[in-house]
Amino acid sequence: MPGVRVRFAPSPTGELHIGGARTALFNYLFAYSEGGKVVLRIDDTDLERSRSDYIDKLIASMHWLDLEWDEGPYYQSRRLDKYTGEAERLLAENKAYRCYCSAEMLAEGRSEARKESKAYLYPGTCRELTAEQEEAFQKEGRVPVIRLLTPDQGNTVVRDEIRGEVSFENANLDDFIIIKSNGLPTYNFASVVDDLQMDITHVIRAEEHLSNTPRQQLCALALGYELPKFAHVPMILAPDRSKLSKRHGATSVEEFYSEGYLPEALVNYMALLGWSPDAGGEEEIFSLDQMVNRFDLYKVTKTAAVYDVTKLSWMNSHYMREYDLNRLTEAAVPFFEQKSLVEAPLNNEEYNYLKQVIAAVRERAKTLVEMADISTYFYHDRFEYDQKGVQKHFYKENAAQHILKAAEELQKLEPYEKESIENLYRTLSEELGISTGRLIHPTRLAITGRTAGPGIFEIMALLGRERTVERLKKAADYIEKNLPQK
Ligand code: GLU
């Protein structure tokens, strides 16, 4: 048996949608779990809607997700002779015919069908044209399309690897167009010619294409090739079970990138949209390689998968916690840049500082965007104090004196580092006869503007003596000025 060969065949008419990326992923998982090959094919025969910048973005998104391929990208727009060649062969074998029906004639038929609330089916008007009739039409300047001659009776049965047998009545499949009057192939025809010529063994794609499959099978049959196997993967719905769209937040891989998700988290999450490695579905965290080892096409569900951003965020925080710190730092740079916290390229000192900031905050953020958001005080000295915190911690008895005293002691502390700062705080609070919390809370607010965050001694060490002391003094000043008079 020839090895498994799958293809991922996006149309470059928009950014790579999460549904498309999940299709790519399932192709990847299946092919590599079977020791097969992945072909990347760009379906760009819709010349008006296809754009080269979308192709670049699509490829960038695939690389970012680490969904690599073995062959391609092949471009359909560069293979037009293959489609016309095969169509000519079908014409010669009387399996297809030229149709000269005018747009008006077809429109009339369509409007009739609409009146009767029926789907329009081409009635086969040009099936039996003689050579003379064709010549006369051509003299009139009519440009034909090419239609496939399809059976009027019987059924076309699609054997879907996930859905089982799905039967379509041939009476509902008319003689559809395979080459348009502009010489370009239709999707159904180009797709089949490529699948056959590229020796694709398994066509794994979105459920919405199931209804195209009988037409594609009829094309394959006419072309005289063996059919690939088909597997249609379930749709991804929004939480309210409507079609997933912009109003549900990020939907394209690029948007997920911009919102600060890590590729491993997105891939892991997407894999579980319609597939689970075990019946109970307890295990949820998998690397791409682990998924390849476990993937089973026959465990992909028939029912739609529901997108759940909370779960994706949870996975993302998991990967943010577990990531190699250098990789996480590199991934975070653009997000810190966006907030004007750093400027790339970073020198060694800046990079090491960022790395320590990230080590401190990584557990507290669900995305890289959030991570940059909660890190601003590591870079900016000016920030607002959380007002609830002000009431609670700054306006407590003697808070200003306490933090000024801490500032004074910190000024002399040797060495100035996390452990020694912590010891100082413990000793000082004892001396002052207050709980350590009474010292720590106003300190945190003074230094970060916030009431919660990473370990305060770590932050103080990172910020350095000078900035820490400055911030404490500034806060003491603020308290003196703003303390409500009794
Ligand atoms: N270009 C089609 C799409 O993006 C491909 C469908 C298929 O895989 O056959 O939907």
Tab-separated table of C-alpha atoms and ligand atoms in Angstrom:
chain	number	residue	atom	x	y	z
A	1	MET	CA	0.000	0.000	0.000
A	2	PRO	CA	1.392	3.429	-0.868
A	3	GLY	CA	2.178	5.575	2.146
A	4	VAL	CA	-0.346	7.994	3.577
A	5	ARG	CA	-0.364	11.380	1.858
A	6	VAL	CA	-2.627	14.164	3.030
A	7	ARG	CA	-2.987	17.721	1.922
A	8	PHE	CA	-3.941	20.952	3.587
A	9	ALA	CA	-5.523	23.200	0.975
A	10	PRO	CA	-6.363	26.659	2.239
A	11	SER	CA	-7.823	29.392	0.059
A	12	PRO	CA	-5.830	32.596	0.547
A	13	THR	CA	-8.886	34.794	0.845
A	14	GLY	CA	-8.428	35.732	4.487
A	15	GLU	CA	-6.336	35.026	7.557
A	16	LEU	CA	-5.957	31.467	8.772
A	17	HIS	CA	-9.058	30.847	10.854
A	18	ILE	CA	-8.985	28.586	13.907
A	19	GLY	CA	-11.154	26.109	11.948
A	20	GLY	CA	-8.636	26.026	9.097
A	21	ALA	CA	-5.740	25.704	11.502
A	22	ARG	CA	-7.457	22.802	13.260
A	23	THR	CA	-7.938	21.106	9.862
A	24	ALA	CA	-4.242	21.594	9.179
A	25	LEU	CA	-3.449	20.148	12.590
A	26	PHE	CA	-5.598	17.042	12.124
A	27	ASN	CA	-3.973	16.449	8.743
A	28	TYR	CA	-0.578	16.803	10.351
A	29	LEU	CA	-1.423	14.505	13.261
A	30	PHE	CA	-2.917	11.865	11.039
A	31	ALA	CA	-0.135	11.900	8.451
A	32	TYR	CA	2.662	11.706	10.990
A	33	SER	CA	0.902	9.171	13.161
A	34	GLU	CA	0.850	6.974	10.046
A	35	GLY	CA	4.396	7.794	8.969
A	36	GLY	CA	2.965	9.680	5.999
A	37	LYS	CA	3.514	12.979	4.248
A	38	VAL	CA	1.799	16.370	4.307
A	39	VAL	CA	1.333	18.425	1.153
A	40	LEU	CA	0.527	22.129	1.334
A	41	ARG	CA	-1.583	23.344	-1.525
A	42	ILE	CA	-2.816	26.878	-2.011
A	43	ASP	CA	-6.271	26.986	-3.596
A	44	ASP	CA	-5.897	30.331	-5.297
A	45	THR	CA	-8.029	30.030	-8.413
A	46	ASP	CA	-10.470	32.642	-7.178
A	47	LEU	CA	-8.364	35.399	-8.653
A	48	GLU	CA	-10.501	38.201	-7.313
A	49	ARG	CA	-10.504	37.139	-3.686
A	50	SER	CA	-7.074	35.519	-3.404
A	51	ARG	CA	-4.288	37.785	-2.169
A	52	SER	CA	-0.594	37.190	-1.986
A	53	ASP	CA	-0.310	38.862	1.428
A	54	TYR	CA	-2.789	36.310	2.755
A	55	ILE	CA	-0.568	33.544	1.398
A	56	ASP	CA	2.409	35.003	3.271
A	57	LYS	CA	0.393	35.344	6.465
A	58	LEU	CA	-0.989	31.858	6.135
A	59	ILE	CA	2.462	30.386	5.764
A	60	ALA	CA	3.741	32.476	8.669
A	61	SER	CA	0.854	31.222	10.825
A	62	MET	CA	1.637	27.605	9.934
A	63	HIS	CA	5.298	28.083	10.847
A	64	TRP	CA	4.349	29.810	14.080
A	65	LEU	CA	2.154	26.846	15.026
A	66	ASP	CA	5.020	24.542	14.041
A	67	LEU	CA	2.762	22.713	11.592
A	68	GLU	CA	5.361	21.974	8.966
A	69	TRP	CA	4.776	20.151	5.686
A	70	ASP	CA	6.814	17.923	3.377
A	71	GLU	CA	5.818	19.177	-0.067
A	72	GLY	CA	4.634	22.415	-1.516
A	73	PRO	CA	3.286	24.947	-1.352
A	74	TYR	CA	1.767	24.084	-4.709
A	75	TYR	CA	-0.283	26.868	-6.222
A	76	GLN	CA	-3.390	25.995	-8.189
A	77	SER	CA	-3.060	29.204	-10.176
A	78	ARG	CA	0.200	27.795	-11.593
A	79	ARG	CA	-1.355	24.481	-12.545
A	80	LEU	CA	-4.169	25.692	-14.792
A	81	ASP	CA	-2.928	23.602	-17.732
A	82	LYS	CA	-3.447	20.460	-15.622
A	83	TYR	CA	-7.136	21.259	-15.150
A	84	THR	CA	-7.795	22.250	-18.742
A	85	GLY	CA	-5.841	19.193	-19.891
A	86	GLU	CA	-8.006	16.865	-17.828
A	87	ALA	CA	-11.181	18.680	-18.915
A	88	GLU	CA	-10.179	18.269	-22.584
A	89	ARG	CA	-9.690	14.567	-21.973
A	90	LEU	CA	-13.172	14.305	-20.435
A	91	LEU	CA	-14.602	16.155	-23.443
A	92	ALA	CA	-12.877	13.740	-25.815
A	93	GLU	CA	-14.213	10.792	-23.831
A	94	ASN	CA	-17.745	12.275	-23.865
A	95	LYS	CA	-17.783	12.513	-20.098
A	96	ALA	CA	-18.093	16.274	-20.196
A	97	TYR	CA	-19.552	18.776	-22.619
A	98	ARG	CA	-19.417	22.417	-23.548
A	99	CYS	CA	-22.383	24.479	-22.507
A	100	TYR	CA	-23.250	27.703	-24.287
A	101	CYS	CA	-26.289	28.694	-22.258
A	102	SER	CA	-26.275	32.430	-21.673
A	103	ALA	CA	-26.251	33.992	-18.252
A	104	GLU	CA	-29.777	35.279	-18.908
A	105	MET	CA	-31.083	31.807	-19.696
A	106	LEU	CA	-29.582	30.411	-16.531
A	107	ALA	CA	-30.877	33.312	-14.465
A	108	GLU	CA	-34.370	32.674	-15.785
A	109	GLY	CA	-34.163	29.028	-14.774
A	110	ARG	CA	-32.949	30.051	-11.350
A	111	SER	CA	-35.757	32.484	-10.784
A	112	GLU	CA	-38.314	29.846	-11.858
A	113	ALA	CA	-36.837	27.432	-9.352
A	114	ARG	CA	-36.926	30.092	-6.662
A	115	LYS	CA	-40.615	30.714	-7.304
A	116	GLU	CA	-41.259	27.051	-6.662
A	117	SER	CA	-38.880	27.119	-3.673
A	118	LYS	CA	-36.684	24.508	-5.301
A	119	ALA	CA	-32.930	24.360	-5.662
A	120	TYR	CA	-31.921	25.192	-9.204
A	121	LEU	CA	-30.551	22.308	-11.207
A	122	TYR	CA	-29.104	22.802	-14.658
A	123	PRO	CA	-31.470	20.904	-16.990
A	124	GLY	CA	-28.779	19.589	-19.329
A	125	THR	CA	-29.779	21.837	-22.224
A	126	CYS	CA	-26.425	21.541	-24.010
A	127	ARG	CA	-25.871	17.823	-23.404
A	128	GLU	CA	-26.505	16.740	-26.964
A	129	LEU	CA	-25.265	19.624	-29.092
A	130	THR	CA	-24.085	18.722	-32.566
A	131	ALA	CA	-20.798	19.972	-33.947
A	132	GLU	CA	-22.736	22.347	-36.220
A	133	GLN	CA	-24.692	23.823	-33.314
A	134	GLU	CA	-21.497	24.358	-31.381
A	135	GLU	CA	-19.880	26.050	-34.329
A	136	ALA	CA	-22.866	28.360	-34.766
A	137	PHE	CA	-22.741	29.366	-31.080
A	138	GLN	CA	-19.048	30.032	-31.304
A	139	LYS	CA	-19.593	32.210	-34.381
A	140	GLU	CA	-22.074	34.226	-32.337
A	141	GLY	CA	-19.209	34.864	-29.962
A	142	ARG	CA	-20.578	32.764	-27.135
A	143	VAL	CA	-17.913	31.505	-24.752
A	144	PRO	CA	-18.732	28.074	-23.334
A	145	VAL	CA	-18.244	26.574	-19.905
A	146	ILE	CA	-17.434	22.884	-19.523
A	147	ARG	CA	-19.865	20.732	-17.549
A	148	LEU	CA	-19.463	17.214	-16.262
A	149	LEU	CA	-21.993	14.737	-17.592
A	150	THR	CA	-23.507	13.255	-14.440
A	151	PRO	CA	-25.942	10.380	-13.959
A	152	ASP	CA	-29.607	11.358	-13.566
A	153	GLN	CA	-30.487	8.385	-11.451
A	154	GLY	CA	-29.134	6.392	-8.587
A	155	ASN	CA	-27.073	7.578	-5.666
A	156	THR	CA	-23.565	8.667	-5.001
A	157	VAL	CA	-22.416	7.282	-1.695
A	158	VAL	CA	-19.653	8.996	0.209
A	159	ARG	CA	-17.817	6.746	2.643
A	160	ASP	CA	-16.628	9.134	5.250
A	161	GLU	CA	-14.059	7.814	7.723
A	162	ILE	CA	-15.690	9.729	10.564
A	163	ARG	CA	-19.333	9.839	9.548
A	164	GLY	CA	-19.782	6.508	7.844
A	165	GLU	CA	-21.803	6.296	4.624
A	166	VAL	CA	-23.621	9.389	3.445
A	167	SER	CA	-25.799	8.950	0.387
A	168	PHE	CA	-26.645	11.692	-2.131
A	169	GLU	CA	-29.270	11.335	-4.857
A	170	ASN	CA	-27.776	11.889	-8.268
A	171	ALA	CA	-31.005	13.576	-9.332
A	172	ASN	CA	-29.988	16.425	-7.032
A	173	LEU	CA	-26.513	16.739	-8.497
A	174	ASP	CA	-26.804	18.429	-11.876
A	175	ASP	CA	-24.222	18.625	-14.651
A	176	PHE	CA	-22.083	21.062	-12.748
A	177	ILE	CA	-19.431	23.319	-14.217
A	178	ILE	CA	-15.848	22.117	-14.114
A	179	ILE	CA	-14.234	24.859	-16.215
A	180	LYS	CA	-15.707	28.343	-16.150
A	181	SER	CA	-16.041	30.593	-19.212
A	182	ASN	CA	-12.892	32.435	-18.149
A	183	GLY	CA	-10.984	29.164	-18.457
A	184	LEU	CA	-10.502	28.724	-14.716
A	185	PRO	CA	-11.476	25.477	-13.008
A	186	THR	CA	-14.146	25.338	-10.318
A	187	TYR	CA	-13.081	24.318	-6.825
A	188	ASN	CA	-14.659	20.858	-7.115
A	189	PHE	CA	-12.760	20.044	-10.280
A	190	ALA	CA	-9.376	21.567	-9.448
A	191	SER	CA	-9.432	19.970	-6.034
A	192	VAL	CA	-10.043	16.497	-7.419
A	193	VAL	CA	-7.496	16.798	-10.220
A	194	ASP	CA	-4.890	17.817	-7.660
A	195	ASP	CA	-5.861	15.205	-5.101
A	196	LEU	CA	-5.546	12.543	-7.772
A	197	GLN	CA	-2.401	13.806	-9.457
A	198	MET	CA	-0.704	14.383	-6.117
A	199	ASP	CA	-1.523	10.848	-4.955
A	200	ILE	CA	-3.443	12.076	-1.944
A	201	THR	CA	-4.683	9.088	0.045
A	202	HIS	CA	-6.797	10.906	2.634
A	203	VAL	CA	-8.756	14.112	2.243
A	204	ILE	CA	-9.278	15.489	5.748
A	205	ARG	CA	-11.175	18.734	5.775
A	206	ALA	CA	-14.003	20.765	7.255
A	207	GLU	CA	-17.478	19.350	7.531
A	208	GLU	CA	-18.848	22.083	5.294
A	209	HIS	CA	-17.193	20.339	2.354
A	210	LEU	CA	-19.108	17.108	2.836
A	211	SER	CA	-21.756	18.343	0.411
A	212	ASN	CA	-19.065	18.894	-2.247
A	213	THR	CA	-17.769	15.369	-1.924
A	214	PRO	CA	-20.350	13.570	-4.142
A	215	ARG	CA	-19.491	15.988	-6.971
A	216	GLN	CA	-15.820	15.394	-6.413
A	217	GLN	CA	-16.381	11.651	-6.432
A	218	LEU	CA	-18.215	11.944	-9.743
A	219	CYS	CA	-15.271	13.889	-11.144
A	220	ALA	CA	-12.816	11.270	-9.908
A	221	LEU	CA	-14.923	8.502	-11.365
A	222	ALA	CA	-15.043	10.249	-14.745
A	223	LEU	CA	-11.295	10.841	-14.644
A	224	GLY	CA	-10.831	7.154	-13.980
A	225	TYR	CA	-8.826	7.375	-10.796
A	226	GLU	CA	-9.198	5.652	-7.495
A	227	LEU	CA	-10.842	7.757	-4.844
A	228	PRO	CA	-8.934	8.988	-1.833
A	229	LYS	CA	-10.529	8.362	1.537
A	230	PHE	CA	-12.534	11.235	2.959
A	231	ALA	CA	-12.831	12.453	6.540
A	232	HIS	CA	-14.873	15.509	7.403
A	233	VAL	CA	-13.994	17.025	10.752
A	234	PRO	CA	-16.692	18.657	12.883
A	235	MET	CA	-17.424	22.351	12.918
A	236	ILE	CA	-16.245	24.633	15.671
A	237	LEU	CA	-19.114	26.565	17.199
A	238	ALA	CA	-19.195	29.561	19.522
A	239	PRO	CA	-20.277	28.936	23.144
A	240	ASP	CA	-23.854	29.940	22.213
A	241	ARG	CA	-23.635	27.316	19.434
A	242	SER	CA	-23.801	29.935	16.705
A	243	LYS	CA	-21.194	30.145	13.975
A	244	LEU	CA	-17.891	31.250	15.456
A	245	SER	CA	-17.274	34.812	14.304
A	246	LYS	CA	-15.453	38.043	15.098
A	247	ARG	CA	-17.955	38.986	17.763
A	248	HIS	CA	-16.731	36.024	19.815
A	249	GLY	CA	-13.232	37.512	19.988
A	250	ALA	CA	-10.135	36.240	18.251
A	251	THR	CA	-10.822	33.753	15.468
A	252	SER	CA	-7.705	33.822	13.305
A	253	VAL	CA	-4.315	32.442	14.257
A	254	GLU	CA	-2.853	35.917	13.828
A	255	GLU	CA	-5.340	37.351	16.291
A	256	PHE	CA	-4.509	34.662	18.825
A	257	TYR	CA	-0.868	35.582	18.387
A	258	SER	CA	-1.644	39.277	18.950
A	259	GLU	CA	-3.669	38.498	22.043
A	260	GLY	CA	-0.612	36.864	23.527
A	261	TYR	CA	-1.279	33.140	23.225
A	262	LEU	CA	1.601	30.716	22.858
A	263	PRO	CA	1.551	28.465	19.797
A	264	GLU	CA	1.845	25.261	21.848
A	265	ALA	CA	-1.222	26.249	23.861
A	266	LEU	CA	-3.255	27.022	20.762
A	267	VAL	CA	-2.213	23.763	19.081
A	268	ASN	CA	-2.962	21.765	22.214
A	269	TYR	CA	-6.322	23.454	22.564
A	270	MET	CA	-7.257	23.019	18.903
A	271	ALA	CA	-6.446	19.316	18.979
A	272	LEU	CA	-9.108	18.806	21.619
A	273	LEU	CA	-11.761	20.512	19.505
A	274	GLY	CA	-13.319	17.361	18.178
A	275	TRP	CA	-10.762	14.820	19.338
A	276	SER	CA	-9.773	13.310	22.619
A	277	PRO	CA	-7.123	10.657	23.178
A	278	ASP	CA	-9.125	8.689	25.700
A	279	ALA	CA	-12.771	8.158	26.450
A	280	GLY	CA	-12.748	9.943	29.809
A	281	GLY	CA	-10.877	12.901	28.371
A	282	GLU	CA	-8.997	13.439	31.646
A	283	GLU	CA	-5.614	14.160	30.171
A	284	GLU	CA	-5.458	17.464	28.432
A	285	ILE	CA	-1.924	18.702	28.100
A	286	PHE	CA	-0.043	17.325	25.109
A	287	SER	CA	2.900	18.412	23.038
A	288	LEU	CA	2.652	18.068	19.272
A	289	ASP	CA	4.816	14.923	19.377
A	290	GLN	CA	2.693	13.349	22.097
A	291	MET	CA	-0.400	14.081	20.053
A	292	VAL	CA	1.140	12.477	16.992
A	293	ASN	CA	1.743	9.362	19.066
A	294	ARG	CA	-1.795	9.259	20.342
A	295	PHE	CA	-3.798	10.529	17.372
A	296	ASP	CA	-6.532	8.349	15.982
A	297	LEU	CA	-8.688	9.689	13.162
A	298	TYR	CA	-11.453	7.301	14.170
A	299	LYS	CA	-11.752	9.005	17.526
A	300	VAL	CA	-12.622	12.333	15.954
A	301	THR	CA	-16.217	13.145	16.853
A	302	LYS	CA	-19.107	13.733	14.499
A	303	THR	CA	-20.667	16.382	16.673
A	304	ALA	CA	-19.651	20.014	16.552
A	305	ALA	CA	-16.962	21.188	18.944
A	306	VAL	CA	-17.667	24.200	21.124
A	307	TYR	CA	-15.003	26.840	21.453
A	308	ASP	CA	-14.281	27.859	25.018
A	309	VAL	CA	-11.896	30.747	25.561
A	310	THR	CA	-11.644	30.051	29.311
A	311	LYS	CA	-10.147	26.684	28.613
A	312	LEU	CA	-7.763	28.122	26.057
A	313	SER	CA	-6.625	30.732	28.623
A	314	TRP	CA	-6.163	28.038	31.207
A	315	MET	CA	-3.974	26.081	28.803
A	316	ASN	CA	-2.059	29.178	27.909
A	317	SER	CA	-1.283	29.917	31.545
A	318	HIS	CA	-0.135	26.345	31.896
A	319	TYR	CA	2.309	26.736	28.999
A	320	MET	CA	3.434	30.131	30.271
A	321	ARG	CA	4.336	28.535	33.592
A	322	GLU	CA	6.129	25.585	32.047
A	323	TYR	CA	7.902	27.286	29.158
A	324	ASP	CA	11.657	27.550	29.032
A	325	LEU	CA	12.367	30.991	30.516
A	326	ASN	CA	14.512	32.164	27.610
A	327	ARG	CA	11.894	31.172	25.067
A	328	LEU	CA	9.190	32.860	27.080
A	329	THR	CA	11.283	35.998	27.321
A	330	GLU	CA	11.838	36.035	23.585
A	331	ALA	CA	8.146	35.467	22.929
A	332	ALA	CA	7.298	38.295	25.325
A	333	VAL	CA	9.591	40.948	23.819
A	334	PRO	CA	7.117	42.199	21.148
A	335	PHE	CA	4.417	42.546	23.792
A	336	PHE	CA	6.651	44.527	26.128
A	337	GLU	CA	7.681	46.603	23.145
A	338	GLN	CA	4.081	47.344	22.307
A	339	LYS	CA	3.633	48.836	25.766
A	340	SER	CA	6.828	50.845	25.275
A	341	LEU	CA	8.463	49.013	28.173
A	342	VAL	CA	11.428	47.814	26.144
A	343	GLU	CA	12.904	48.564	22.777
A	344	ALA	CA	14.288	45.760	20.619
A	345	PRO	CA	17.030	44.784	20.172
A	346	LEU	CA	17.654	44.474	23.889
A	347	ASN	CA	21.192	44.559	25.193
A	348	ASN	CA	22.321	41.900	27.664
A	349	GLU	CA	21.441	43.884	30.722
A	350	GLU	CA	17.959	44.752	29.429
A	351	TYR	CA	17.381	41.182	28.401
A	352	ASN	CA	18.396	39.815	31.794
A	353	TYR	CA	16.208	42.313	33.569
A	354	LEU	CA	13.221	41.368	31.377
A	355	LYS	CA	13.930	37.720	32.036
A	356	GLN	CA	13.771	38.272	35.784
A	357	VAL	CA	10.607	40.327	35.464
A	358	ILE	CA	9.044	37.497	33.512
A	359	ALA	CA	10.176	34.910	36.030
A	360	ALA	CA	8.424	36.992	38.691
A	361	VAL	CA	5.124	37.533	36.884
A	362	ARG	CA	4.702	34.489	34.605
A	363	GLU	CA	2.399	32.671	37.022
A	364	ARG	CA	0.063	35.602	37.308
A	365	ALA	CA	-0.840	36.158	33.670
A	366	LYS	CA	-2.960	34.190	31.260
A	367	THR	CA	-1.485	35.735	28.128
A	368	LEU	CA	1.642	37.578	27.077
A	369	VAL	CA	-0.465	40.721	26.741
A	370	GLU	CA	-1.561	40.416	30.356
A	371	MET	CA	2.011	39.715	31.341
A	372	ALA	CA	3.171	43.018	29.834
A	373	ASP	CA	0.175	44.766	31.407
A	374	ILE	CA	1.039	43.680	34.920
A	375	SER	CA	4.719	44.455	34.502
A	376	THR	CA	4.581	48.188	33.870
A	377	TYR	CA	5.810	49.168	37.350
A	378	PHE	CA	9.042	47.297	36.704
A	379	TYR	CA	9.744	49.938	34.080
A	380	HIS	CA	7.819	53.099	34.931
A	381	ASP	CA	8.186	55.058	38.141
A	382	ARG	CA	4.953	56.958	37.620
A	383	PHE	CA	1.736	55.095	38.276
A	384	GLU	CA	-1.530	55.601	40.144
A	385	TYR	CA	-2.126	53.969	43.492
A	386	ASP	CA	-5.032	51.577	43.720
A	387	GLN	CA	-7.553	53.680	45.666
A	388	LYS	CA	-9.013	50.851	47.704
A	389	GLY	CA	-5.477	49.984	48.720
A	390	VAL	CA	-4.841	53.595	49.674
A	391	GLN	CA	-7.817	53.534	52.056
A	392	LYS	CA	-6.820	50.223	53.495
A	393	HIS	CA	-3.035	50.424	53.773
A	394	PHE	CA	-1.851	54.010	53.383
A	395	TYR	CA	-4.335	55.537	55.778
A	396	LYS	CA	-3.568	53.084	58.585
A	397	GLU	CA	-2.013	54.554	61.654
A	398	ASN	CA	1.574	55.647	61.115
A	399	ALA	CA	1.831	54.072	57.680
A	400	ALA	CA	3.922	56.957	56.346
A	401	GLN	CA	6.369	56.759	59.245
A	402	HIS	CA	6.669	53.008	58.862
A	403	ILE	CA	7.567	53.070	55.220
A	404	LEU	CA	9.927	56.006	55.713
A	405	LYS	CA	11.696	54.014	58.382
A	406	ALA	CA	11.902	51.060	55.989
A	407	ALA	CA	13.337	53.364	53.319
A	408	GLU	CA	15.953	54.606	55.747
A	409	GLU	CA	17.005	51.073	56.675
A	410	LEU	CA	17.026	49.891	53.074
A	411	GLN	CA	19.355	52.747	52.231
A	412	LYS	CA	21.984	51.193	54.543
A	413	LEU	CA	21.251	47.530	53.876
A	414	GLU	CA	24.230	45.431	52.772
A	415	PRO	CA	24.041	43.381	50.654
A	416	TYR	CA	20.866	44.645	49.032
A	417	GLU	CA	19.146	41.439	47.924
A	418	LYS	CA	15.925	39.525	48.315
A	419	GLU	CA	16.844	37.550	51.464
A	420	SER	CA	18.410	40.471	53.308
A	421	ILE	CA	15.421	42.708	52.456
A	422	GLU	CA	13.111	40.079	53.826
A	423	ASN	CA	15.128	39.802	57.055
A	424	LEU	CA	15.133	43.552	57.390
A	425	TYR	CA	11.347	43.656	57.101
A	426	ARG	CA	10.912	40.950	59.714
A	427	THR	CA	13.247	42.625	62.183
A	428	LEU	CA	11.896	46.091	61.541
A	429	SER	CA	8.280	45.113	62.053
A	430	GLU	CA	9.245	43.515	65.337
A	431	GLU	CA	11.038	46.657	66.402
A	432	LEU	CA	8.036	48.748	65.444
A	433	GLY	CA	5.761	46.349	67.258
A	434	ILE	CA	3.557	45.736	64.230
A	435	SER	CA	2.808	42.685	62.113
A	436	THR	CA	4.984	42.186	59.019
A	437	GLY	CA	1.816	42.642	56.959
A	438	ARG	CA	1.438	46.192	58.298
A	439	LEU	CA	4.794	46.931	56.697
A	440	ILE	CA	4.485	44.818	53.591
A	441	HIS	CA	1.068	45.990	52.365
A	442	PRO	CA	1.817	49.706	52.207
A	443	THR	CA	5.239	48.862	50.762
A	444	ARG	CA	3.655	46.883	47.930
A	445	LEU	CA	1.247	49.689	47.181
A	446	ALA	CA	4.057	52.229	47.272
A	447	ILE	CA	6.248	50.231	44.955
A	448	THR	CA	3.765	48.794	42.486
A	449	GLY	CA	0.589	50.861	42.869
A	450	ARG	CA	-1.204	47.544	43.352
A	451	THR	CA	-2.409	45.457	46.243
A	452	ALA	CA	-1.417	42.083	44.804
A	453	GLY	CA	1.417	40.731	42.720
A	454	PRO	CA	4.561	38.635	42.889
A	455	GLY	CA	6.652	38.370	46.053
A	456	ILE	CA	7.359	41.876	47.226
A	457	PHE	CA	10.987	41.228	48.279
A	458	GLU	CA	11.712	39.855	44.827
A	459	ILE	CA	10.252	43.001	43.271
A	460	MET	CA	12.274	45.242	45.576
A	461	ALA	CA	15.454	43.382	44.787
A	462	LEU	CA	14.767	43.583	41.071
A	463	LEU	CA	13.961	47.275	41.103
A	464	GLY	CA	17.164	48.019	42.957
A	465	ARG	CA	17.811	50.061	46.035
A	466	GLU	CA	17.512	53.491	44.532
A	467	ARG	CA	14.146	53.100	42.829
A	468	THR	CA	12.699	51.243	45.804
A	469	VAL	CA	13.716	53.904	48.272
A	470	GLU	CA	12.499	56.687	45.974
A	471	ARG	CA	9.099	55.045	45.624
A	472	LEU	CA	8.754	54.564	49.362
A	473	LYS	CA	9.568	58.213	50.008
A	474	LYS	CA	7.196	59.355	47.335
A	475	ALA	CA	4.409	57.256	48.877
A	476	ALA	CA	5.105	58.677	52.346
A	477	ASP	CA	4.776	62.136	50.819
A	478	TYR	CA	1.520	61.172	49.183
A	479	ILE	CA	0.147	59.879	52.466
A	480	GLU	CA	1.081	63.064	54.337
A	481	LYS	CA	-0.630	65.196	51.703
A	482	ASN	CA	-3.740	63.115	51.309
A	483	LEU	CA	-4.391	61.670	54.721
A	484	PRO	CA	-7.937	62.622	55.654
A	485	GLN	CA	-7.949	64.958	58.676
A	486	LYS	CA	-9.594	63.483	61.738
B	1	GLU	N1	-9.746	25.601	-0.416
B	1	GLU	C1	-10.765	24.883	0.270
B	1	GLU	C2	-11.014	25.577	1.590
B	1	GLU	O1	-10.190	26.334	2.046
B	1	GLU	C3	-10.234	23.474	0.478
B	1	GLU	C4	-11.226	22.482	0.789
B	1	GLU	C5	-10.626	21.093	0.696
B	1	GLU	O2	-9.827	20.766	1.578
B	1	GLU	O3	-10.920	20.413	-0.256
B	1	GLU	O4	-12.059	25.435	2.157
